[in-house]
PDB file of C-alpha atoms in Angstrom:
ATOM      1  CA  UNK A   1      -1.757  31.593 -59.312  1.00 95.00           C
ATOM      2  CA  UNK A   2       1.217  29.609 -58.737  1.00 97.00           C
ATOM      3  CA  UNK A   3       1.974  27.679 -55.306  1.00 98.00           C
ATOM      4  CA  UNK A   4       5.321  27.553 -54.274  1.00 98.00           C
ATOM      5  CA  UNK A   5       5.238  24.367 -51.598  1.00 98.00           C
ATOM      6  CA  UNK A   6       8.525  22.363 -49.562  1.00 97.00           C
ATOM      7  CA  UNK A   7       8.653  18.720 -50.194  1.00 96.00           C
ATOM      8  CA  UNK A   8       7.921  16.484 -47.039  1.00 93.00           C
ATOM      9  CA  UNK A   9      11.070  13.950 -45.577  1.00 88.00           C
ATOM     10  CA  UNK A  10       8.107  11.300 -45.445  1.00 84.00           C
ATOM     11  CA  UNK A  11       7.498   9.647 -48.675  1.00 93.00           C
ATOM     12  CA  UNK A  12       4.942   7.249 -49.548  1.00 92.00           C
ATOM     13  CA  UNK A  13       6.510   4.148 -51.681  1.00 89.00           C
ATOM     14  CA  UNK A  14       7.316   4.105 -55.026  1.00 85.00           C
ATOM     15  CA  UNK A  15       5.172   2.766 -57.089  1.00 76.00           C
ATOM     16  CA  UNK A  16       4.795  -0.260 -59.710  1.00 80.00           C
ATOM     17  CA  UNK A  17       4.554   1.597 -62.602  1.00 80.00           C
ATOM     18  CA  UNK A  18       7.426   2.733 -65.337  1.00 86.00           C
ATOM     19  CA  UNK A  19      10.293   4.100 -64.146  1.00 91.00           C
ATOM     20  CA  UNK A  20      11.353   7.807 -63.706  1.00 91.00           C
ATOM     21  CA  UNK A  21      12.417   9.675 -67.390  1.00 91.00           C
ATOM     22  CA  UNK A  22      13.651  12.838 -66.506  1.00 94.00           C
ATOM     23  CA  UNK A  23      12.313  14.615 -69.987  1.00 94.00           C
ATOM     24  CA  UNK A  24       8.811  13.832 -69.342  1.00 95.00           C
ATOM     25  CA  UNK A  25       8.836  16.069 -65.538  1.00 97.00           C
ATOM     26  CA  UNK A  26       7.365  19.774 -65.762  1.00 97.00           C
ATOM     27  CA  UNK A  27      10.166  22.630 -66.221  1.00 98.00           C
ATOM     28  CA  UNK A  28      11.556  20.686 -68.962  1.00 97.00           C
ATOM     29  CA  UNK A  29      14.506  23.616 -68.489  1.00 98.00           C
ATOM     30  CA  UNK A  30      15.270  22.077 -65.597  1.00 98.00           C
ATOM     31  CA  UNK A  31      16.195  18.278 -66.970  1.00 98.00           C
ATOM     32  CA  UNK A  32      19.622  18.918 -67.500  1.00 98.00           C
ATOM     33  CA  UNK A  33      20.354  20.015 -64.334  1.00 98.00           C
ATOM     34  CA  UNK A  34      18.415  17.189 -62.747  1.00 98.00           C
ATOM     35  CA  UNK A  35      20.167  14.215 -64.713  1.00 97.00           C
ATOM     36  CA  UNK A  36      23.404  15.905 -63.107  1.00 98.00           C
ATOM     37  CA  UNK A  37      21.844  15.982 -59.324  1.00 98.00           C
ATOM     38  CA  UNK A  38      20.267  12.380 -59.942  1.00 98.00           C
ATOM     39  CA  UNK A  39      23.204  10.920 -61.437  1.00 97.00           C
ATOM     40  CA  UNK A  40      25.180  12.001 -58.456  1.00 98.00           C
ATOM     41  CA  UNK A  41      23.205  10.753 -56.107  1.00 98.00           C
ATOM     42  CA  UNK A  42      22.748   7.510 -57.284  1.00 98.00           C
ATOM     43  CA  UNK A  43      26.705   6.958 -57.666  1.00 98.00           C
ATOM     44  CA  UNK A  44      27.402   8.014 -54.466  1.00 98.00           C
ATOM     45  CA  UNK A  45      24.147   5.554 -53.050  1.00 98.00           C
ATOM     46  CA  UNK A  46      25.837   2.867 -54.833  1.00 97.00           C
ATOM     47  CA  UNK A  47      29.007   2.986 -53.522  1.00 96.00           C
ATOM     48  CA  UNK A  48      30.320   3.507 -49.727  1.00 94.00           C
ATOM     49  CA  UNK A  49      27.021   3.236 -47.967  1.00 95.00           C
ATOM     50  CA  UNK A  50      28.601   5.159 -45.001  1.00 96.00           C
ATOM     51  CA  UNK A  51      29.752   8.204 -46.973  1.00 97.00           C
ATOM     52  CA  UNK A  52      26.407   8.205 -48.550  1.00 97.00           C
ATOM     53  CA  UNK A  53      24.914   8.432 -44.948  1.00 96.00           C
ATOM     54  CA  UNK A  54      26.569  11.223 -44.094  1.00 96.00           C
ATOM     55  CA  UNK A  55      26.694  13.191 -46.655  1.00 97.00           C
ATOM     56  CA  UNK A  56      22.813  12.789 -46.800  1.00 97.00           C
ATOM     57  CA  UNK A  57      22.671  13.579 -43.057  1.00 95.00           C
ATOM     58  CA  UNK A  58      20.389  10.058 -42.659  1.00 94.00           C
ATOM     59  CA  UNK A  59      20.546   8.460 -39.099  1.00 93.00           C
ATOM     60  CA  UNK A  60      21.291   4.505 -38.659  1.00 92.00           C
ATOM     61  CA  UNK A  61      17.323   3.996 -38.347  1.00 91.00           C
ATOM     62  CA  UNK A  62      17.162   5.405 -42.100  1.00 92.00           C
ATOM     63  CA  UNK A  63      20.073   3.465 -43.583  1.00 91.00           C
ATOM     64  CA  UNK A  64      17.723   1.717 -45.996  1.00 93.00           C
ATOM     65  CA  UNK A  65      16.692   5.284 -47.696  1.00 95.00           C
ATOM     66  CA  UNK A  66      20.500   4.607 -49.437  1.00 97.00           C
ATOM     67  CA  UNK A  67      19.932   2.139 -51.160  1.00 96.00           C
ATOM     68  CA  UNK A  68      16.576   2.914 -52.350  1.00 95.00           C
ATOM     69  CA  UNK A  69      18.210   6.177 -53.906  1.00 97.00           C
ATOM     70  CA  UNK A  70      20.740   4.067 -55.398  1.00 97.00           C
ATOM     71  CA  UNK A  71      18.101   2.359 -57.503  1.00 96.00           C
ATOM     72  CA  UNK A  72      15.954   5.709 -58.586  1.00 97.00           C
ATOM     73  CA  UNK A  73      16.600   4.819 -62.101  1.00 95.00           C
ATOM     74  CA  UNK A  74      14.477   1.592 -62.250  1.00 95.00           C
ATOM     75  CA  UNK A  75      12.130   2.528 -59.461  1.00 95.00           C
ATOM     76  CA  UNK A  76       8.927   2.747 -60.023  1.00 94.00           C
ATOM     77  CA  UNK A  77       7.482   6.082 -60.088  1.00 95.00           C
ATOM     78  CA  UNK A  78       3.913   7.741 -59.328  1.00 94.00           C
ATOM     79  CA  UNK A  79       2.494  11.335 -58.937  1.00 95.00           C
ATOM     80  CA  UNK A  80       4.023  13.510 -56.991  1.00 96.00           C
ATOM     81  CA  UNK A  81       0.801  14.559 -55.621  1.00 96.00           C
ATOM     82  CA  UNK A  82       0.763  11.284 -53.913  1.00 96.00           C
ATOM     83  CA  UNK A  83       4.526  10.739 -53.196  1.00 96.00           C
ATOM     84  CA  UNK A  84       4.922  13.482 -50.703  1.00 96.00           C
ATOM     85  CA  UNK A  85       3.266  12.565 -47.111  1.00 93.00           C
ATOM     86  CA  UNK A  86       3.049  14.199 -43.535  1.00 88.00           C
ATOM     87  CA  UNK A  87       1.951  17.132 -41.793  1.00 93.00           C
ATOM     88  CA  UNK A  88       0.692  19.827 -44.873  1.00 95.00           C
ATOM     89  CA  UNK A  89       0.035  17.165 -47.328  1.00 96.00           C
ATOM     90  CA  UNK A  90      -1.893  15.469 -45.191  1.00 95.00           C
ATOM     91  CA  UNK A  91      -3.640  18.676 -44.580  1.00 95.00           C
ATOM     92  CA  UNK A  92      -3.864  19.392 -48.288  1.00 97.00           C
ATOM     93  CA  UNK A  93      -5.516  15.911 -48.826  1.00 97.00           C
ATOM     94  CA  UNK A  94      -4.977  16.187 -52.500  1.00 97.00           C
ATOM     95  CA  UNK A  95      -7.417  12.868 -53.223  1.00 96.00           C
ATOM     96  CA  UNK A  96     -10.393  14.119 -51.816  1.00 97.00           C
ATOM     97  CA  UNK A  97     -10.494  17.080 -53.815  1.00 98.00           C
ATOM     98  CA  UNK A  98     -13.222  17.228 -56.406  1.00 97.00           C
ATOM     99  CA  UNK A  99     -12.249  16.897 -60.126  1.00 97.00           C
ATOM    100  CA  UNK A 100     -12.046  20.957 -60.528  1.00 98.00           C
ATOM    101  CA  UNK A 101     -10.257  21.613 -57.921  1.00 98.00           C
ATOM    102  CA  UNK A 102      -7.472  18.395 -58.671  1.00 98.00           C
ATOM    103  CA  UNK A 103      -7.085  20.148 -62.519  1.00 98.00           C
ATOM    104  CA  UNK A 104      -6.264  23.452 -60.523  1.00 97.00           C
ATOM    105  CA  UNK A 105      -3.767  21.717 -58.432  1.00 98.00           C
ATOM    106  CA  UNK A 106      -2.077  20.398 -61.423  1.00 98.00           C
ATOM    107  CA  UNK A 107      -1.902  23.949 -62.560  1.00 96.00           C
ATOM    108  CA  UNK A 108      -0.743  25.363 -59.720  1.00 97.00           C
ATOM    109  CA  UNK A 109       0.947  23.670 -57.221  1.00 98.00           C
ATOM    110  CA  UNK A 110       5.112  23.521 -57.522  1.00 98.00           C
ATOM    111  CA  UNK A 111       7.141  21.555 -54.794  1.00 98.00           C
ATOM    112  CA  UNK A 112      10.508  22.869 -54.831  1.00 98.00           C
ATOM    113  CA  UNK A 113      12.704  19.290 -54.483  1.00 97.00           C
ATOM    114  CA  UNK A 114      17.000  19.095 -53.525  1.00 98.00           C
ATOM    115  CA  UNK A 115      16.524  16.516 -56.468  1.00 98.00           C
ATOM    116  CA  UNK A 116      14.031  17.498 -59.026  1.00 98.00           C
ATOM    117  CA  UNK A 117      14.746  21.419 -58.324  1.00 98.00           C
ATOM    118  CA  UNK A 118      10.708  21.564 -58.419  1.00 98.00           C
ATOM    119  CA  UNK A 119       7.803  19.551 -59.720  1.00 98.00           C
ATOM    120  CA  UNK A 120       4.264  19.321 -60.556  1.00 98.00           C
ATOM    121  CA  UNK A 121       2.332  17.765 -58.410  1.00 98.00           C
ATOM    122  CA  UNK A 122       1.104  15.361 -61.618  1.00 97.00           C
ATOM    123  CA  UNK A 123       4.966  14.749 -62.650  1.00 97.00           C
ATOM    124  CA  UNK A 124       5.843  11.040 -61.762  1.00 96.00           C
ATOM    125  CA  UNK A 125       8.747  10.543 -60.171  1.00 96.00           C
ATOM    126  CA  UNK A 126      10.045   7.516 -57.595  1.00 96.00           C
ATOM    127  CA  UNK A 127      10.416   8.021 -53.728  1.00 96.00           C
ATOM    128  CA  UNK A 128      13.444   9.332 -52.940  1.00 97.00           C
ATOM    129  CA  UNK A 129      15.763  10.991 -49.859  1.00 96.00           C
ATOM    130  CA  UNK A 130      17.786  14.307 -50.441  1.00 97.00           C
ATOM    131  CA  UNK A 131      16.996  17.249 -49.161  1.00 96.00           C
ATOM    132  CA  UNK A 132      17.710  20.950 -50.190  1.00 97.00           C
ATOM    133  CA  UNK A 133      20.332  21.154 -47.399  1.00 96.00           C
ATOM    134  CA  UNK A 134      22.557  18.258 -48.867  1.00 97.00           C
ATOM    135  CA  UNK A 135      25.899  19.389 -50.231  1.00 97.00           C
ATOM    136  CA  UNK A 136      26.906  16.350 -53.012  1.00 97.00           C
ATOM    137  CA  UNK A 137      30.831  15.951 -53.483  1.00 95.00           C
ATOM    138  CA  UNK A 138      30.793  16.765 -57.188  1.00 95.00           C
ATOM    139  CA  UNK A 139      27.783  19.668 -56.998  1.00 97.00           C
ATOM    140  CA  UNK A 140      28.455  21.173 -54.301  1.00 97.00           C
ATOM    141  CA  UNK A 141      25.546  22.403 -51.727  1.00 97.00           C
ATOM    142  CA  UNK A 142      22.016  22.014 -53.749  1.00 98.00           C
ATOM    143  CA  UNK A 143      20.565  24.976 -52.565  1.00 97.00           C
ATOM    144  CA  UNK A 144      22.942  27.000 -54.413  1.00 97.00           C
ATOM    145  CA  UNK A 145      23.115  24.738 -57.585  1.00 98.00           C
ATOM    146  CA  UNK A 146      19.628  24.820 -58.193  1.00 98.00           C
ATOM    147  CA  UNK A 147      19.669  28.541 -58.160  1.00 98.00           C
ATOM    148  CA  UNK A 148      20.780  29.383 -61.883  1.00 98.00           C
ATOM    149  CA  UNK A 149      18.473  26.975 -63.154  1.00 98.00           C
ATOM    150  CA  UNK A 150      15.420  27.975 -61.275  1.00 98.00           C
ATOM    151  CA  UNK A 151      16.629  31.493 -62.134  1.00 97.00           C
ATOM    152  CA  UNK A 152      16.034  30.813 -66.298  1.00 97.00           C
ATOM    153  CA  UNK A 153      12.787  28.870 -65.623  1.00 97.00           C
ATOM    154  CA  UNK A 154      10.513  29.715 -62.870  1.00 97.00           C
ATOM    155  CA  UNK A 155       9.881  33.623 -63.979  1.00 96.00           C
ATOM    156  CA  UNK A 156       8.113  31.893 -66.804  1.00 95.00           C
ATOM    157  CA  UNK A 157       6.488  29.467 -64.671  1.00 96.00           C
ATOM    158  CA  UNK A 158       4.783  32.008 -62.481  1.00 95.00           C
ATOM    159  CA  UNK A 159       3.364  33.586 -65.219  1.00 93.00           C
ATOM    160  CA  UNK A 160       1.594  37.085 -64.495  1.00 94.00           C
ATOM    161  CA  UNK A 161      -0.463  36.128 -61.528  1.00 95.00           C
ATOM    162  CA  UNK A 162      -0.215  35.844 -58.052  1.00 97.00           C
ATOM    163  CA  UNK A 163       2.879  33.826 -56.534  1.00 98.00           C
ATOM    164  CA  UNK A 164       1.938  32.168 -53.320  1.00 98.00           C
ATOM    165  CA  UNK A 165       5.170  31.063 -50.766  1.00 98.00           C
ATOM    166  CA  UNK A 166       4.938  28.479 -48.740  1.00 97.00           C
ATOM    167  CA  UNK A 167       8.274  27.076 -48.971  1.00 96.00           C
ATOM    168  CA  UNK A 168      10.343  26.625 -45.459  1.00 93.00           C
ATOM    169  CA  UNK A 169      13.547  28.505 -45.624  1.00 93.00           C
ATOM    170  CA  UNK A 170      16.017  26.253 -46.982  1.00 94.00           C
ATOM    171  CA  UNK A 171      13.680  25.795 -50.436  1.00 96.00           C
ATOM    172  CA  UNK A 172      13.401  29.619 -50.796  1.00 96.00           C
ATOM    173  CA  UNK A 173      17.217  29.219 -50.978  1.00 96.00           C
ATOM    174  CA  UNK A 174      16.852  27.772 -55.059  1.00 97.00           C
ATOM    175  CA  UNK A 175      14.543  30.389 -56.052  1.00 98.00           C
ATOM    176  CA  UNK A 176      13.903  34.124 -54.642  1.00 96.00           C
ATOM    177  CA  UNK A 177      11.447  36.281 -56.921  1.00 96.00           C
ATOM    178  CA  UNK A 178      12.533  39.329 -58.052  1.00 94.00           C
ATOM    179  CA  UNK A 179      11.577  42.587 -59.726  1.00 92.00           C
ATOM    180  CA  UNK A 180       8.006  42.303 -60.878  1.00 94.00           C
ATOM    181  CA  UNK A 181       7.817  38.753 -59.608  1.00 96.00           C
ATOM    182  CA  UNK A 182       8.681  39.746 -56.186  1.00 96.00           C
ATOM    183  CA  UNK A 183       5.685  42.478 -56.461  1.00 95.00           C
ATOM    184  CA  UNK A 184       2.985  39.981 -56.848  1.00 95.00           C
ATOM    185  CA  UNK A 185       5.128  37.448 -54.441  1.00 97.00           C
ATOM    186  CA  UNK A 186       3.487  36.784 -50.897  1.00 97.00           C
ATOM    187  CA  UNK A 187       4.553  34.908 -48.250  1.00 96.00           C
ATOM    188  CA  UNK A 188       2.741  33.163 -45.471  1.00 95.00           C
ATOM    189  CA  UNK A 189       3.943  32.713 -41.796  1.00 93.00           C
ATOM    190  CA  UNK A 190       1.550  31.096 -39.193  1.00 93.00           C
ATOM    191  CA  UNK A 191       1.201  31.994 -35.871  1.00 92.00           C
ATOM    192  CA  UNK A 192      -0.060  30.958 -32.420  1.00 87.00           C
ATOM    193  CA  UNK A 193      -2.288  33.681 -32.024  1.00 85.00           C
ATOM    194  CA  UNK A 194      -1.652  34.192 -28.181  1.00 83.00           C
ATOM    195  CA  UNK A 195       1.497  33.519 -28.379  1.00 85.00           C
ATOM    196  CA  UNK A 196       2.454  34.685 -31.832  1.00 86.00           C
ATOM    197  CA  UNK A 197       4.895  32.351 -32.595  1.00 86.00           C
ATOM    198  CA  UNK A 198       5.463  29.974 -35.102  1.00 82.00           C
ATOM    199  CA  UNK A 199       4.875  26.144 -34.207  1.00 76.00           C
ATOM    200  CA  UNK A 200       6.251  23.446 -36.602  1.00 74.00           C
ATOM    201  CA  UNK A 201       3.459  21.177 -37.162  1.00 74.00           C
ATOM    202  CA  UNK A 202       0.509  23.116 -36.609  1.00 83.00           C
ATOM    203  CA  UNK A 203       2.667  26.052 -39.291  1.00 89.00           C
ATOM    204  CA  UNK A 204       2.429  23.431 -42.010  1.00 92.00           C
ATOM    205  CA  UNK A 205      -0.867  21.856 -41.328  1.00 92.00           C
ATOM    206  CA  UNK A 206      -2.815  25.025 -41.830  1.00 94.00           C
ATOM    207  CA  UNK A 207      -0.729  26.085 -45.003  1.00 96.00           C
ATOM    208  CA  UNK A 208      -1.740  22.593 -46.445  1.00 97.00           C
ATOM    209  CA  UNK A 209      -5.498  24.192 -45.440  1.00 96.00           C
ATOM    210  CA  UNK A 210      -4.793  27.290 -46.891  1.00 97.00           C
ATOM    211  CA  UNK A 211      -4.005  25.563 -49.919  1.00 98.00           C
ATOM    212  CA  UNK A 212      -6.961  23.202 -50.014  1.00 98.00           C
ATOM    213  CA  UNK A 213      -9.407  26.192 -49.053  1.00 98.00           C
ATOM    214  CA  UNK A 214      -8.036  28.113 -52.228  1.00 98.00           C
ATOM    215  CA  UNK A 215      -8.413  24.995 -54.306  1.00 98.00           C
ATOM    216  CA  UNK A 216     -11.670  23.403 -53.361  1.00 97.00           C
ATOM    217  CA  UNK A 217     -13.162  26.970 -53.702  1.00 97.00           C
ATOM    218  CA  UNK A 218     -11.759  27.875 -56.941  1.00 95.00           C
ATOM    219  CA  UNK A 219     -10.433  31.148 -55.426  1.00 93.00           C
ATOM    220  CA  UNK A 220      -8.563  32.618 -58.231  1.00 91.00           C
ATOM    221  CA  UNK A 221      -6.513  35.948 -56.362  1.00 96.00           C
ATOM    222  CA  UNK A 222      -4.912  38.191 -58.812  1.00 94.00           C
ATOM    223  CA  UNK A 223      -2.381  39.561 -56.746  1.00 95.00           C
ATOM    224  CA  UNK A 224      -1.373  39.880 -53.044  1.00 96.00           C
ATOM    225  CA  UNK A 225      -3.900  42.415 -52.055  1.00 95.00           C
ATOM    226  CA  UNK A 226      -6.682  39.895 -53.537  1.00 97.00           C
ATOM    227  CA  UNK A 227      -5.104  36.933 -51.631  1.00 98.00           C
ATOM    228  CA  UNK A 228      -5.624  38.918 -48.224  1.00 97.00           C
ATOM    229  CA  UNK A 229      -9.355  39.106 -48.868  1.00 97.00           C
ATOM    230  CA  UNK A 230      -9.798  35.961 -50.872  1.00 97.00           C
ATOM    231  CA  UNK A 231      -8.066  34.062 -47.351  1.00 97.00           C
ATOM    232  CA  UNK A 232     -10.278  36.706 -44.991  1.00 97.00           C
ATOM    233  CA  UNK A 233     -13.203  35.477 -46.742  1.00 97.00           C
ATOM    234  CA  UNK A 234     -12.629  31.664 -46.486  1.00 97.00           C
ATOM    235  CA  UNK A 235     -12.347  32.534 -42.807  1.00 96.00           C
ATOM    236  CA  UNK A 236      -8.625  32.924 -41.867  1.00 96.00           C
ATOM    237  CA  UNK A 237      -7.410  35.883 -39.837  1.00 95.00           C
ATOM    238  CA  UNK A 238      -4.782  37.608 -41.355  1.00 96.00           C
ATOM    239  CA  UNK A 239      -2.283  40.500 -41.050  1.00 95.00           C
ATOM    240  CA  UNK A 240      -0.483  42.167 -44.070  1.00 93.00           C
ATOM    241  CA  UNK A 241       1.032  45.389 -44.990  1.00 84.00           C
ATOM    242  CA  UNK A 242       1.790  46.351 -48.549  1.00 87.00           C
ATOM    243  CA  UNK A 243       6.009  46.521 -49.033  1.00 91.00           C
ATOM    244  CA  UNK A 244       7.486  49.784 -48.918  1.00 86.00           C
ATOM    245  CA  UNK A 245       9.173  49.538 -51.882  1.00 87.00           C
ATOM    246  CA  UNK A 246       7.686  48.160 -55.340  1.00 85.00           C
ATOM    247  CA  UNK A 247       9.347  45.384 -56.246  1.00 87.00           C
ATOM    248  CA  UNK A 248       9.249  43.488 -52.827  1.00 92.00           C
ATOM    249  CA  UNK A 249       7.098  40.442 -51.970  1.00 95.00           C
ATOM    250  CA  UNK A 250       4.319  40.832 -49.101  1.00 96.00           C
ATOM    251  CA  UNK A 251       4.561  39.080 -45.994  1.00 95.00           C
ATOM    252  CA  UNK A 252       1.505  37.633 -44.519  1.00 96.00           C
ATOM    253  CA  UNK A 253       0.731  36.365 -41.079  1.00 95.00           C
ATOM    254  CA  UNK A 254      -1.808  34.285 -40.529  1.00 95.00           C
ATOM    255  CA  UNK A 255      -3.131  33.698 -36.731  1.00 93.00           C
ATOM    256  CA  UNK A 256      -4.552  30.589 -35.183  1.00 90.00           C
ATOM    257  CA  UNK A 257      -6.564  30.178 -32.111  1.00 83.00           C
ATOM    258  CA  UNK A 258      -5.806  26.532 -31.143  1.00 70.00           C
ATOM    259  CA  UNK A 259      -2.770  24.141 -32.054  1.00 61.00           C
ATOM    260  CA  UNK A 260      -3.997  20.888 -34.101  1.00 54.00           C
TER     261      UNK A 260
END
């Protein structure tokens, strides 16, 4: 099973140990096309601090996240797993996961990154601020960079198991399964269930469950049709309908009583 997860805009610190090397990440198909991203951003941190603001989209309150992505080459770095905060990490809770299930998050998570393209959630890499949505000068708008890339590296990635989605729209924008990827692709959407509509923050916190149900209970679903009963059976209501066509991912809904 491979997880497909967004990054969060909160980051936890970088930490005091060596600094990022690009060839050392996961997706070592990727590094070329992250030293181009990375060495981009960090000339265009290091120079007119106002450009850099805008073209990042950062408000005056997070003027400081410049110049910290001016110095990603020296920063310290740390695990992933531990770099991205709020709402569906928090929910995820990574740390508290027994041994088992923290070797089959390093196997299967991914968080797709307008930086790294994507990552495991053991890769070390410094804190950082650039989002999928960010259009650099020289590169042009990232979703649409990354997608060649991801294109030559993540059909490998996901193997010949189940692909889980639970990317927000602009990440699905570097990478959209196809063919017989797409057929064992699934998606997850989260609604109010009185209201069936989706709600921001309670959306990602129970996808960050989701996740850490699957995990701490070593839930291993083969395809989409297994995922349905694995998630029924961990005690999550969901709706699905096979795709028409073969070939297409599945879309999931899952409904929740109470917002929290």
């Amino acid at each position: 099973m491979l997880v497909l997860l967004p990054p969060s805009e909160g980051k936890a610190a970088s930490g005091r140990g060596a600094p990022l090397k690009t060839g050392s990440l996961s997706l070592p198909g990727l590094t070329a096309a992250r030293e181009a991203v990375l060495g981009e951003l960090v000339e265009l941190c290091a120079g007119d601090e106002e450009k850099a603001r805008e073209v990042l989209g950062l408000s005056e309150g997070l003027r400081g996240e410049v110049a910290k992505n001016a110095e990603l080459r020296t920063a310290g770095a740390r695990p992933a797993g531990e770099i991205y905060t709020g709402v569906l990490y928090d929910a995820l809770d990574l740390a508290s996961l027994d041994p088992a299930a923290q070797a089959r998050a390093a196997r299967s998570l991914l968080v797709f990154s307008g930086l790294w393209g994507a990552v495991r959630v053991t890769d070390r890499i410094p804190s950082y601020r650039c989002s999928m949505g960010v259009r650099l000068p020289g590169l042009g708008a990232l979703g649409a960079y990354w997608r060649a890339p991801m294109a030559e590296v993540l059909p490998e990635a996901a193997g010949d198991g189940l692909v889980l989605d639970l990317r927000s729209a602009a990440y699905a924008t570097a990478w959209r399964p196809k063919g017989e990827v797409a057929g064992r692709t699934a998606s997850v959407r989260v609604l109010h269930a009185p209201t069936r509509k989706v709600v921001s923050h309670f959306n990602k916190a129970t996808k960050g469950r989701i996740v850490r149900s699957l995990l701490a209970s070593g839930s291993a679903p083969e395809g989409p049709a297994e995922l349905v009963e694995a998630l029924r059976d961990l005690g999550y209501v969901v709706e699905a309908e096979a795709p028409a066509k073969a070939g297409k991912p599945w879309s999931l809904d899952v409904l929740v009583e109470e917002i929290h």
